[in-house]
Structure formats: structure tokens, C-alpha cells
Coordinates of C-alpha atoms in Angstrom, one line a residue:
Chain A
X4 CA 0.0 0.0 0.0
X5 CA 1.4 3.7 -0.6
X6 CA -1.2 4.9 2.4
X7 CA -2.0 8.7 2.0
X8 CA 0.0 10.2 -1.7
X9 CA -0.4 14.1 -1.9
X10 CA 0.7 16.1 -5.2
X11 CA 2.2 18.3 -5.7
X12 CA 5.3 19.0 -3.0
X13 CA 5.7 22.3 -3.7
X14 CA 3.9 24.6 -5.4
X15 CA 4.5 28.6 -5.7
X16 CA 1.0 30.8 -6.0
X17 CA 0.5 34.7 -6.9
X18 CA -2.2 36.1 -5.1
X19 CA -5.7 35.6 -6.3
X20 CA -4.9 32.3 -8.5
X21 CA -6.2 29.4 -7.8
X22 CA -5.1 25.5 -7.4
X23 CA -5.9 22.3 -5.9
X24 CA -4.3 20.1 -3.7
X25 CA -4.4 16.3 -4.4
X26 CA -5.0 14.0 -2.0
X27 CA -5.6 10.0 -2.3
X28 CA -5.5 6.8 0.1
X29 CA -5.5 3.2 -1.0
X30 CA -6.5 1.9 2.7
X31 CA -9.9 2.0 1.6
X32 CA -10.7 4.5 4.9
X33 CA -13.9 5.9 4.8
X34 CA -12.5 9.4 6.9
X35 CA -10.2 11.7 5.2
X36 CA -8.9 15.3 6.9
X37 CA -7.2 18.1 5.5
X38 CA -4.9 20.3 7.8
X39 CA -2.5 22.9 7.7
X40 CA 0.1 23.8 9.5
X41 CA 2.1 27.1 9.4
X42 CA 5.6 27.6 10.5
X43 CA 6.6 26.5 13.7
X44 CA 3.0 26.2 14.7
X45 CA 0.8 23.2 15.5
X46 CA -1.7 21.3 12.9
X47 CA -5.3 22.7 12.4
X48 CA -8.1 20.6 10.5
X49 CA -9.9 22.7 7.1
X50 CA -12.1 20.4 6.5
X51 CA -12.7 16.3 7.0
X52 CA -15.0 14.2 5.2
X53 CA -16.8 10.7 6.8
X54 CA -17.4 9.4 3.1
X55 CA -17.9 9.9 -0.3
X56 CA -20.3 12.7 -1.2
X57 CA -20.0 13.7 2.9
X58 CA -17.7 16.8 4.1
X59 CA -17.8 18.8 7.0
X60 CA -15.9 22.5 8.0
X61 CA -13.4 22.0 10.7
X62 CA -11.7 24.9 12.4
X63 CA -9.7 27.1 9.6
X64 CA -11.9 26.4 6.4
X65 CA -12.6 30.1 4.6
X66 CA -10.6 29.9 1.7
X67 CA -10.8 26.5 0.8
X68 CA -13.8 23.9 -0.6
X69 CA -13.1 20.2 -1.0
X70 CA -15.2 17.4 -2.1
X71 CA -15.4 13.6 -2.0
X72 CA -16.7 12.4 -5.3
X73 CA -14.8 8.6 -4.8
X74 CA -13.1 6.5 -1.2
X75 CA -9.8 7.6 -2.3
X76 CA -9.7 11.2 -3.5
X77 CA -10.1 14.4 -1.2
X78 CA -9.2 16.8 -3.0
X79 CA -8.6 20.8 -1.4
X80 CA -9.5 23.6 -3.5
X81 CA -8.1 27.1 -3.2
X82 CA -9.7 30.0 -4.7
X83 CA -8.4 33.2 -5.2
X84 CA -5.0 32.6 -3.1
X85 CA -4.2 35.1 -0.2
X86 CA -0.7 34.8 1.5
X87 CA -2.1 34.2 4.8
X88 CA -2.5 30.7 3.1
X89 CA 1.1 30.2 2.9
X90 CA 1.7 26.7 4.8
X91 CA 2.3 23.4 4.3
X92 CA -1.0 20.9 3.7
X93 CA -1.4 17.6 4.6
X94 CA -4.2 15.2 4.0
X95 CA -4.7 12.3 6.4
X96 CA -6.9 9.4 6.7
X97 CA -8.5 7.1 9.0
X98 CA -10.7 4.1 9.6
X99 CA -13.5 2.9 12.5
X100 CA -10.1 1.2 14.3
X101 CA -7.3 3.1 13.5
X102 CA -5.7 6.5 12.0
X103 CA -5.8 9.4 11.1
X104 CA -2.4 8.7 8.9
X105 CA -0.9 11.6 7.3
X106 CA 0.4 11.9 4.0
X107 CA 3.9 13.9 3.4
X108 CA 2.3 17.1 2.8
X109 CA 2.3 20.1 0.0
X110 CA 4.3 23.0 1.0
X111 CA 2.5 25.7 -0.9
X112 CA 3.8 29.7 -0.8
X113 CA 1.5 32.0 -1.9
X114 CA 3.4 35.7 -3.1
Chain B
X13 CA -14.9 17.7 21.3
X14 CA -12.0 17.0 24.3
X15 CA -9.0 19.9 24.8
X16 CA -5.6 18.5 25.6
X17 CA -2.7 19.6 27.6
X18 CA 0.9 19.1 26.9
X19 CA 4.0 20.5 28.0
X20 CA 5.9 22.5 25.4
X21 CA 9.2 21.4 25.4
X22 CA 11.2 19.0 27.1
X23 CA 14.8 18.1 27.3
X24 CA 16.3 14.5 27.9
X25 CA 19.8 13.1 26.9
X26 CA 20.8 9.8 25.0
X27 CA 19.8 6.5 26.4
X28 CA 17.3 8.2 28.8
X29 CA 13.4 6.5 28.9
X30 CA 11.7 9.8 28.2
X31 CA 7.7 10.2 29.4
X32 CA 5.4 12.7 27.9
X33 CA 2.1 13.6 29.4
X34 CA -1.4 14.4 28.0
X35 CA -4.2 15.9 29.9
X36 CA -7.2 15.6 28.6
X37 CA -10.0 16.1 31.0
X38 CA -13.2 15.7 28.9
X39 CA -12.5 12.6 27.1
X40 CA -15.8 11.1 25.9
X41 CA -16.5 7.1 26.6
X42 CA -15.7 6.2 22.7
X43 CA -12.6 8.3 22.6
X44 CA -9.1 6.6 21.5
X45 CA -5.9 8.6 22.4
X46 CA -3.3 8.4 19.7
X47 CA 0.6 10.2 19.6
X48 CA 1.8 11.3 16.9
X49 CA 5.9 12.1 15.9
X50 CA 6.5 15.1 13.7
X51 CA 10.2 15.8 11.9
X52 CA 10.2 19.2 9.9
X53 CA 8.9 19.4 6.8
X54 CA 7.1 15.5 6.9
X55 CA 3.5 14.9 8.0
X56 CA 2.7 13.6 11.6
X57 CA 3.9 9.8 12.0
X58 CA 1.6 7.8 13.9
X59 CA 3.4 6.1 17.0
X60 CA 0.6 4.3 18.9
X61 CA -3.1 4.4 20.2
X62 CA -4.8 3.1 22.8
X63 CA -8.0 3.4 25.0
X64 CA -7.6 2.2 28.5
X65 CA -4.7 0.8 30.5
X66 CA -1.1 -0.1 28.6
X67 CA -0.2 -0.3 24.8
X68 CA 3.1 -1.3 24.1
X69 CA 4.4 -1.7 20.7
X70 CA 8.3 -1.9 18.7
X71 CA 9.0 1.9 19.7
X72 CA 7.3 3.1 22.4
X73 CA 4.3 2.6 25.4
X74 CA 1.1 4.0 26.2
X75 CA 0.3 4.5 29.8
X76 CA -3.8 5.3 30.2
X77 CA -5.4 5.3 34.0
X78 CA -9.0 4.2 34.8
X79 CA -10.1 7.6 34.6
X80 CA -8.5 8.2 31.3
X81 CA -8.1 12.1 32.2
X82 CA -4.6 12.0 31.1
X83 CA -2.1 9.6 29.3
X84 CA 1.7 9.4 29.2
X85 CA 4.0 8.2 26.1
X86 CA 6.8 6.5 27.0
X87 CA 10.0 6.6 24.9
X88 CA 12.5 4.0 26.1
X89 CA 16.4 4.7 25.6
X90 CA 15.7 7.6 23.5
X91 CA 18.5 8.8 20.9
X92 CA 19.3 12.1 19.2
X93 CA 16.8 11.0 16.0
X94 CA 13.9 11.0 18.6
X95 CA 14.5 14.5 18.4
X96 CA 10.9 15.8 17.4
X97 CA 7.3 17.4 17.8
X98 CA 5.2 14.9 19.4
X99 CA 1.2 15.2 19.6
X100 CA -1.4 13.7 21.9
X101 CA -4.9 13.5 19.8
X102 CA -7.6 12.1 21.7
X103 CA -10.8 11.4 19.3
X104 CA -12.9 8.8 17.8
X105 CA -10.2 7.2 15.0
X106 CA -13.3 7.5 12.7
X107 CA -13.3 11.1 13.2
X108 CA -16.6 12.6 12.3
X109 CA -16.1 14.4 15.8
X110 CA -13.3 16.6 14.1
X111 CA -10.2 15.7 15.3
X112 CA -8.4 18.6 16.6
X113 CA -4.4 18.7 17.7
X114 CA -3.1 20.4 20.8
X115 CA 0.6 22.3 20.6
X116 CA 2.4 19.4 21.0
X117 CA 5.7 18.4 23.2
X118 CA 8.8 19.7 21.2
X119 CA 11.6 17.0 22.6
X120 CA 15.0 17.7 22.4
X121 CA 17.4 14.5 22.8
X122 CA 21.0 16.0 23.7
X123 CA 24.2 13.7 23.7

């Protein structure tokens, strides 16, 4: 298995473009998060999703929009990029027994 | 959703068993607590979970009481690449509830 893959590593934005992040599992989990983390600072959660067609806000989600067409795609959109969104990303992803596992994350610097 | 309580940083020397305490106060019956390792620049790595009493696994152990208020990770003979960030979560592992990380323990292993 190659767990939680996230694309692309890096990615430079100018403000008010847009982009999204990739994000897919092949654990077959039915929960997949999306959190960022900014420099030197702990991990918030954007948005997490139970299942396909199912999301939810979590604590830092203006700015973003995902959805959950398929198990193994969560994909995070950004619209209109704004340099307070400068951070890394990572997508993680969890099962009724066990998780969340994290992918190794999208650094993405917005300018 | 239950808050946790870490210390922020912590200092310990080769070959040391190194314990790390969570509080967590308002842990709901179906709650798991799970650490987490963070390096820079790579997504949380998930060490162990448990729900009552002891885990133990290949790297470290899981200490829970019968009141489950708090929890300790236990790192035995550490060395300098234990070096790292290290989270307490306490959720559901199916999320849903929105699992949400506290600061986390920054451990430094010294030689």
C-alpha cells in the first residue's frame, strides 16, 4: 500500500490564482482530513469528510472547498489565493479502528 | 470535542526512557488517544493508540489510567533522532467528531 499520496510537494502561488491540492488513500478508509500547518506552529483541521459525497468544515476552512466524489480522492481547493494561506497541507486518513495517517504534505507559498 | 494539555518542550539526553504527558480532562466514553511524531517538513507519524490501560508496541508505550483524564507516552532509551514534535490527539479514530491537535511536546534529545 502507498497509504495517503499528496501532489504536488511544492507549489508557488501569486495572489488571487487558484489551485488544488491532491490528495488519495488506498487503505480503503472511509474518513479523510485536510490540515494545515504554518511555520513553527501546530496542525489545524480545514475540512474532514466521513465518506464519499459527505464533508464537513473543521476549524480554519474560509478559503478552501473540497469534495469527496470517490473513497480515495479528497481533493482541497483554493480559490483566489491570499498569503495568509502560505503553509504546508497535509491530508490524512482514517478508519473505524485506527488513524488518522498523514500523508507527506504540500508545501505551498503564496506571493 | 476533548482539549488537551501538553508540556511544550522537554529536554532529555541519550539513552534516557523519556515520558510525555497528555491531559485531557473531557475525554468522551468512545474516545481513543493516539501520539503522533513530527520531523520538519514531513506529516505527523503515527506512534501508537490506545484506549484504557497499557499499549506497548516496537517503539514506544502507552500509559492510560482508569479515569483516562490524562495519558503518558513512554519513549524507552531515546537517541538524538527522537529529536521531534510529538502530539497527543484524543478522538474517535473514525473522526466525524473533528479531530483537533493540541501544541504538542517539542523534545529535544541531547548527547
Amino acid at each position: 500500500n502507498a497509504g495517503v499520496t499528496q501532489t504536488p510537494k511544492f507549489r508557488i502561488l501569486k495572489i488571487g490564482q487558484s489551485m488544488t491540492l491532491q490528495c488519495a488513500q488506498d487503505m480503503n478508509h472511509n474518513y479523510m482530513y485536510w490540515y494545515r500547518q504554518d511555520p513553527g506552529m501546530g496542525l489545524k483541521l480545514i475540512y474532514y469528510s466521513v465518506g464519499a459525497g459527505i464533508t464537513d468544515k473543521g476549524e480554519v476552512p474560509n478559503g478552501y472547498n473540497v469534495s469527496r466524489s470517490t473513497t480515495e480522492d479528497f481533493p482541497l481547493r483554493l480559490e483566489l489565493a491570499a498569503p495568509s494561506q502560505t503553509s504546508v497541507y497535509f491530508c490524512a486518513s482514517s478508519s473505524s479502528g485506527t488513524g488518522p495517517f498523514f500523508g507527506p504534505g504540500t508545501r505551498l507559498t503564496v506571493l | 470535542l476533548a482539549k488537551t494539555t501538553q508540556p511544550i518542550s522537554m529536554d532529555s539526553y541519550e539513552g534516557q526512557e523519556v515520558n510525555i504527558t497528555c491531559s485531557h480532562n473531557n475525554i468522551a466514553t468512545n474516545d481513543y488517544i493516539t501520539w503522533y511524531q513530527q520531523f520538519p517538513s514531513q506529516g505527523p507519524r503515527f506512534i501508537i493508540q490506545g484506549y484504557k490501560t497499557k499499549v506497548t508496541n516496537e517503539v514506544a508505550s502507552l500509559f492510560i489510567p482508569a479515569d483516562r483524564k490524562s495519558s503518558t507516552l513512554s519513549l524507552p532509551r531515546v537517541s538524538l533522532s527522537d529529536t521531534a514534535v510529538y502530539y497527543c490527539l484524543v478522538g474517535v479514530p473514525q473522526g466525524g467528531g473533528k479531530l483537533i491537535f493540541g501544541q504538542g511536546t517539542e523534545l529535544s534529545v541531547k548527547p
